Amino acid sequence: MEEGAADLRQRKKQNCSESDKMAPEQRNKENSKLGRSPKYMLIQRFAKLFFGCLAAVTSGMMYAVYLSTYHERKFWFSSRQELEREITFQGDSAIYYSFYKELLKAPSFERGVYELTHNNKTVSLKTINAVQQMTLYPELIASVLYQASGSEEVIEPVYFYIGIVFGLQGIYVTALFVTSWVMSGTWLAGMLTVAWFIINRTDTTRIDYSIPSRENWALPYFACQVAALTGYLKKNLNCSAEFCYLLVNASTYTFMMMWEYSHYLLFVQAISLFLLDSFALAQTEKVHEVYKIYLFSLFLGYLLQFENSALLVSPLLSFVAALMLSKCLQMNMKKGTFMSRLLKVMYIYLVLTVAVTLNFLLKMFVPHKENEHLLKFIEVKLGLNTTKNFTMNWLLCQESLQAPSQDFFLRLTQSSLLPFYILVLIICLFSVTQVIFRRICGEPLKEAVKLEDGRIGERPEIVYHVIHTILLGCLAMCLEGMKYLWTPYVCMLAAFGVCSPELWMTLFKWLRLKAVHPILLALILSMAVPTIIGFSLWKEFFPRIMTELTELQEFYDPDTVELMTWIKRQAPVAAVFAGSPQLMGVIKLCTGWMVSSLPLYNDDDLLKRNENIYQIYSKRSAEDIYKILTSYKANFLVIEDSICNEVGPVRGCRVKDLLDIANGHVYMRESPVTSRQSQVVCEEDDNYAYSKYGRFCHEIKMNYSPYVNYFTRVYWNRSYFVYRINTVISFQS
């Protein structure tokens, strides 16, 4: 490996030196023909680079300011008290921010980290390593920056926290800008990418719903990695390859530390590079250098994430290890003979077989806590199995795990993004297919592809993005939540295509255009089409964006504020609260009291707790519910009227419906949920199994025996009913 890396660096230096020697002579000849001096060309290139970088940075900064302004208008953030601000963090977002608060309150950073890694003050009867289990490195970094920068006297912690997230979103947009710029050669493509990204913000980012979510911290680094990888794969950037290589290194590792599911996204990227290399469309040395980066990042991630065994059994490690083992065979395949083409098919089969076998062996010998519910979820999602399990059906009912709705495609079409993306993808895909066919026939790739050649499919960075966006698109067609990974690259690829003269030239080559000079027409269209698109988007969507920023929205939840205030004033400090996981996250953040469950779905024990505590909305006896709650040492129970009386748009996806199915209190007419409309449960008095108990959340409000024997109501408002769980049971008639 060391010799290969040394040879690669030596070749890079030779390429740089040769290009530096040859470039002036070639430039002088070209400039003499055009009547331009080298000094003029240098100034022109510098001006293009300067204004392009200025546009990229400005776009990112303006997007960050836009998010901050929109957030302020939506929540009236600056005019609210601290408790009201914290209520805007819902579900798992509340948990992440609560740990950030705890770090700032700790006497020292070291003490704060120790308390998080040995946390026994969050979930009752459970000590967790919160840093590892919840990937709290973003909170660690934010707390260090807040204290080290002396921001305590300048800005409140919540503004500092969300400011970092909004700043990262600005970097996200800048990285997409640079990627489309590098691919197309014009920063006009970057401007169009940013415009499409902002207009389709509902489908490109989840920043509106959960600011502290892991993907909002991680995806900007992945976008930087993709931008650096694009430059690294490009043929004519040999002198800049070293910088791109270092940036890929840093961003890959940082991305892996920010998100627990990052290695799955890198696995998809590794498949894209594998296919790119298998058809000999990129330099093998470069691709294998990226594989080494994956291994290095996995190794460091394993060490710094407290020996996280999930990284050892990840498909990324098995796949990359199989690729490295098969490297010698691949070297003998690129000679262009019939036997080498035959071995290419065998090579792909060999890599996949070795990867699956290696992953199976690792899972046998490496102790790991793999979430079995994920495998079951995939089986049920694909229709290979059915289940009555509450957790599984609840996950299947989540909107992010459903197939995308027609509204999603309609929104992309209305902004003209989807039609242009399909056009660009078809042209690039056909061009790539032609190149692959030529390679199979033994025709070598050109060292330098010129504009008049019309072969955009021979550029390795283009082929990589085509494969990558197809793979991400397939995932997005299955799970709506994956659209937040796919749609940003749809914006980037579509903008690159309409702004690239090479793409138009490729199309004209196929059409055999002779009436007009194809190169001239390609240059005109690469400027005219994005300009027309930009003006139409400005006219239609700019007023809407300005309306969003000027219109004051009201987010106020007085019932939740009253509940949190009562808990802080009336509940004992050592009390443990039980209720829905989403509400428990808010209680933990706003009050600091211990809870019996959390809205986290990567731990089997927490999933089981959530299912058990959700039984308060089922048809179970008071004694059963009492035993469940006391087993987790809960002192108070919070009933949410919105869940108890839920009227969902889809029958069968309400919490109480899923509980009835799991407990056998209702018969299903169809198989469990695999899509929004695939499950139909029976009506209230139709085909129910026998249950002598009413729904607990309804019956407990009646205040009659035996419910009053076990529970005492201590607080209520329009949305919440709080009951103290009696330690001494007094039986009443």
Short mmCIF file of C-alpha atoms in Angstrom, two decimals, residues 240-452:
data_model
loop_
_atom_site.label_atom_id
_atom_site.label_comp_id
_atom_site.label_asym_id
_atom_site.label_seq_id
_atom_site.Cartn_x
_atom_site.Cartn_y
_atom_site.Cartn_z
CA SER A 240 -5.16 20.17 -7.30
CA ALA A 241 -5.70 16.46 -6.64
CA GLU A 242 -3.57 16.54 -3.48
CA PHE A 243 -5.73 19.23 -1.91
CA CYS A 244 -8.93 17.42 -2.93
CA TYR A 245 -7.53 14.19 -1.49
CA LEU A 246 -6.88 15.82 1.89
CA LEU A 247 -10.35 17.39 1.89
CA VAL A 248 -11.95 14.02 1.13
CA ASN A 249 -10.02 12.56 4.05
CA ALA A 250 -11.09 15.19 6.56
CA SER A 251 -14.72 15.44 5.47
CA THR A 252 -15.24 11.66 5.33
CA TYR A 253 -14.03 11.15 8.87
CA THR A 254 -15.98 14.14 10.22
CA PHE A 255 -19.13 12.94 8.47
CA MET A 256 -18.76 9.51 10.03
CA MET A 257 -18.45 11.00 13.52
CA MET A 258 -21.53 13.21 13.16
CA TRP A 259 -24.17 10.63 12.20
CA GLU A 260 -24.65 7.06 13.29
CA TYR A 261 -26.01 6.08 9.87
CA SER A 262 -23.26 7.77 7.88
CA HIS A 263 -21.51 4.52 6.98
CA TYR A 264 -24.63 3.38 5.11
CA LEU A 265 -24.51 6.47 2.89
CA LEU A 266 -20.78 5.95 2.35
CA PHE A 267 -21.59 2.35 1.40
CA VAL A 268 -23.83 3.66 -1.40
CA GLN A 269 -20.99 5.93 -2.49
CA ALA A 270 -18.55 3.01 -2.43
CA ILE A 271 -20.85 1.03 -4.74
CA SER A 272 -20.86 3.99 -7.15
CA LEU A 273 -17.06 4.10 -7.18
CA PHE A 274 -16.89 0.33 -7.56
CA LEU A 275 -19.07 0.42 -10.69
CA LEU A 276 -17.08 3.38 -11.99
CA ASP A 277 -13.85 1.43 -11.58
CA SER A 278 -15.24 -1.87 -12.84
CA PHE A 279 -15.89 -0.37 -16.27
CA ALA A 280 -12.45 1.28 -16.27
CA LEU A 281 -13.93 4.78 -16.45
CA ALA A 282 -11.64 6.23 -13.76
CA GLN A 283 -8.07 5.87 -12.60
CA THR A 284 -7.90 2.76 -10.43
CA GLU A 285 -5.29 4.34 -8.18
CA LYS A 286 -7.59 7.22 -7.30
CA VAL A 287 -10.54 4.95 -6.55
CA HIS A 288 -8.48 2.71 -4.31
CA GLU A 289 -7.12 5.73 -2.47
CA VAL A 290 -10.73 6.58 -1.60
CA TYR A 291 -11.21 3.00 -0.37
CA LYS A 292 -8.25 3.51 1.96
CA ILE A 293 -9.90 6.67 3.26
CA TYR A 294 -12.99 4.62 4.11
CA LEU A 295 -10.90 2.08 6.03
CA PHE A 296 -9.01 4.80 7.86
CA SER A 297 -12.23 6.60 8.83
CA LEU A 298 -13.84 3.36 10.01
CA PHE A 299 -10.80 2.57 12.15
CA LEU A 300 -10.69 6.02 13.77
CA GLY A 301 -14.44 6.02 14.18
CA TYR A 302 -14.31 2.64 15.92
CA LEU A 303 -11.72 3.90 18.39
CA LEU A 304 -13.26 7.30 19.14
CA GLN A 305 -16.81 5.99 19.30
CA PHE A 306 -15.94 3.79 22.27
CA GLU A 307 -15.18 0.70 20.14
CA ASN A 308 -18.47 0.87 18.31
CA SER A 309 -18.99 -2.65 17.00
CA ALA A 310 -21.62 -1.43 14.52
CA LEU A 311 -18.77 -0.09 12.37
CA LEU A 312 -17.01 -3.47 12.34
CA VAL A 313 -20.09 -5.29 11.07
CA SER A 314 -21.09 -2.48 8.70
CA PRO A 315 -21.53 -3.37 5.01
CA LEU A 316 -19.05 -0.61 4.13
CA LEU A 317 -16.15 -2.36 5.86
CA SER A 318 -16.97 -5.75 4.32
CA PHE A 319 -17.41 -4.28 0.86
CA VAL A 320 -14.21 -2.23 0.88
CA ALA A 321 -12.21 -5.11 2.33
CA ALA A 322 -13.50 -7.36 -0.47
CA LEU A 323 -12.52 -4.73 -3.04
CA MET A 324 -9.02 -4.43 -1.65
CA LEU A 325 -8.60 -8.22 -1.67
CA SER A 326 -9.70 -8.34 -5.31
CA LYS A 327 -7.39 -5.56 -6.41
CA CYS A 328 -4.76 -7.86 -7.92
CA LEU A 329 -7.32 -9.59 -10.10
CA GLN A 330 -8.61 -6.26 -11.38
CA MET A 331 -5.11 -5.22 -12.47
CA ASN A 332 -5.01 -8.15 -14.92
CA MET A 333 -8.39 -7.29 -16.40
CA LYS A 334 -7.62 -3.96 -18.05
CA LYS A 335 -5.64 -5.28 -20.99
CA GLY A 336 -8.61 -5.19 -23.37
CA THR A 337 -8.55 -8.91 -24.31
CA PHE A 338 -11.64 -11.09 -24.52
CA MET A 339 -10.49 -12.99 -21.45
CA SER A 340 -10.19 -9.75 -19.46
CA ARG A 341 -13.76 -8.78 -20.39
CA LEU A 342 -14.94 -12.19 -19.29
CA LEU A 343 -13.03 -11.85 -16.03
CA LYS A 344 -14.70 -8.49 -15.43
CA VAL A 345 -18.03 -10.19 -14.88
CA MET A 346 -16.34 -12.73 -12.66
CA TYR A 347 -14.65 -9.91 -10.77
CA ILE A 348 -17.96 -8.23 -9.91
CA TYR A 349 -19.37 -11.57 -8.80
CA LEU A 350 -16.24 -12.27 -6.75
CA VAL A 351 -16.34 -8.92 -4.96
CA LEU A 352 -20.01 -9.27 -4.03
CA THR A 353 -19.53 -12.85 -2.84
CA VAL A 354 -16.48 -12.03 -0.74
CA ALA A 355 -18.23 -8.98 0.75
CA VAL A 356 -21.31 -10.96 1.80
CA THR A 357 -19.19 -13.80 3.20
CA LEU A 358 -16.92 -11.44 5.10
CA ASN A 359 -19.87 -9.56 6.59
CA PHE A 360 -21.43 -12.85 7.69
CA LEU A 361 -18.18 -13.96 9.35
CA LEU A 362 -17.73 -10.63 11.11
CA LYS A 363 -21.22 -10.86 12.55
CA MET A 364 -20.45 -14.34 13.83
CA PHE A 365 -17.22 -13.45 15.62
CA VAL A 366 -17.66 -9.77 16.54
CA PRO A 367 -19.99 -9.11 19.49
CA HIS A 368 -22.52 -6.55 18.36
CA LYS A 369 -25.96 -5.28 19.20
CA GLU A 370 -27.51 -5.17 15.78
CA ASN A 371 -31.05 -3.87 15.65
CA GLU A 372 -33.01 -6.91 14.56
CA HIS A 373 -36.08 -4.75 14.02
CA LEU A 374 -34.32 -3.14 11.05
CA LEU A 375 -34.05 -6.48 9.26
CA LYS A 376 -37.65 -7.31 10.11
CA PHE A 377 -38.68 -3.88 8.91
CA ILE A 378 -37.06 -4.51 5.51
CA GLU A 379 -38.80 -7.89 5.24
CA VAL A 380 -42.22 -6.41 6.00
CA LYS A 381 -41.58 -3.36 3.81
CA LEU A 382 -40.77 -5.62 0.85
CA GLY A 383 -43.85 -7.73 1.53
CA LEU A 384 -41.83 -10.82 2.46
CA ASN A 385 -43.40 -11.08 5.88
CA THR A 386 -46.27 -9.81 8.03
CA THR A 387 -46.29 -8.89 11.68
CA LYS A 388 -48.57 -7.71 14.47
CA ASN A 389 -45.68 -6.19 16.41
CA PHE A 390 -46.55 -2.69 17.61
CA THR A 391 -43.07 -1.19 17.09
CA MET A 392 -42.74 -2.60 13.59
CA ASN A 393 -46.16 -1.41 12.45
CA TRP A 394 -45.62 1.96 14.12
CA LEU A 395 -42.38 2.44 12.16
CA LEU A 396 -44.09 1.38 8.96
CA CYS A 397 -46.74 4.03 9.55
CA GLN A 398 -44.22 6.87 9.82
CA GLU A 399 -44.41 9.23 6.88
CA SER A 400 -40.65 9.23 6.34
CA LEU A 401 -40.69 5.45 5.84
CA GLN A 402 -43.49 5.47 3.26
CA ALA A 403 -43.14 5.70 -0.49
CA PRO A 404 -43.09 9.32 -1.72
CA SER A 405 -46.46 10.90 -2.43
CA GLN A 406 -47.58 12.40 -5.72
CA ASP A 407 -47.29 15.86 -4.14
CA PHE A 408 -43.53 15.39 -3.93
CA PHE A 409 -43.16 14.87 -7.69
CA LEU A 410 -45.68 17.63 -8.37
CA ARG A 411 -43.64 20.15 -6.37
CA LEU A 412 -40.43 19.20 -8.21
CA THR A 413 -42.22 19.52 -11.55
CA GLN A 414 -43.73 22.92 -10.75
CA SER A 415 -40.26 24.30 -10.04
CA SER A 416 -39.08 22.82 -13.41
CA LEU A 417 -36.45 20.78 -11.52
CA LEU A 418 -37.71 17.28 -12.31
CA PRO A 419 -38.12 17.71 -16.10
CA PHE A 420 -34.61 19.11 -16.54
CA TYR A 421 -33.16 16.48 -14.21
CA ILE A 422 -34.72 13.68 -16.25
CA LEU A 423 -33.42 15.27 -19.48
CA VAL A 424 -29.87 15.62 -18.13
CA LEU A 425 -29.92 12.13 -16.61
CA ILE A 426 -31.08 10.49 -19.86
CA ILE A 427 -28.39 12.23 -21.94
CA CYS A 428 -25.64 11.41 -19.45
CA LEU A 429 -26.86 7.84 -19.02
CA PHE A 430 -26.92 7.15 -22.76
CA SER A 431 -23.48 8.72 -23.15
CA VAL A 432 -22.11 6.59 -20.31
CA THR A 433 -23.67 3.49 -21.90
CA GLN A 434 -21.92 4.32 -25.18
CA VAL A 435 -18.59 4.71 -23.40
CA ILE A 436 -19.03 1.40 -21.57
CA PHE A 437 -19.85 -0.33 -24.87
CA ARG A 438 -16.70 1.13 -26.43
CA ARG A 439 -14.66 -0.09 -23.48
CA ILE A 440 -16.11 -3.60 -23.83
CA CYS A 441 -15.16 -3.51 -27.51
CA GLY A 442 -11.60 -2.66 -26.50
CA GLU A 443 -11.53 1.04 -27.48
CA PRO A 444 -9.41 3.06 -25.02
CA LEU A 445 -10.60 6.26 -23.39
CA LYS A 446 -9.31 9.58 -24.65
CA GLU A 447 -6.74 11.30 -22.49
CA ALA A 448 -8.47 14.66 -22.92
CA VAL A 449 -12.09 15.00 -24.00
CA LYS A 450 -12.68 18.13 -26.07
CA LEU A 451 -15.94 20.02 -26.44
CA GLU A 452 -16.38 19.06 -30.08
#
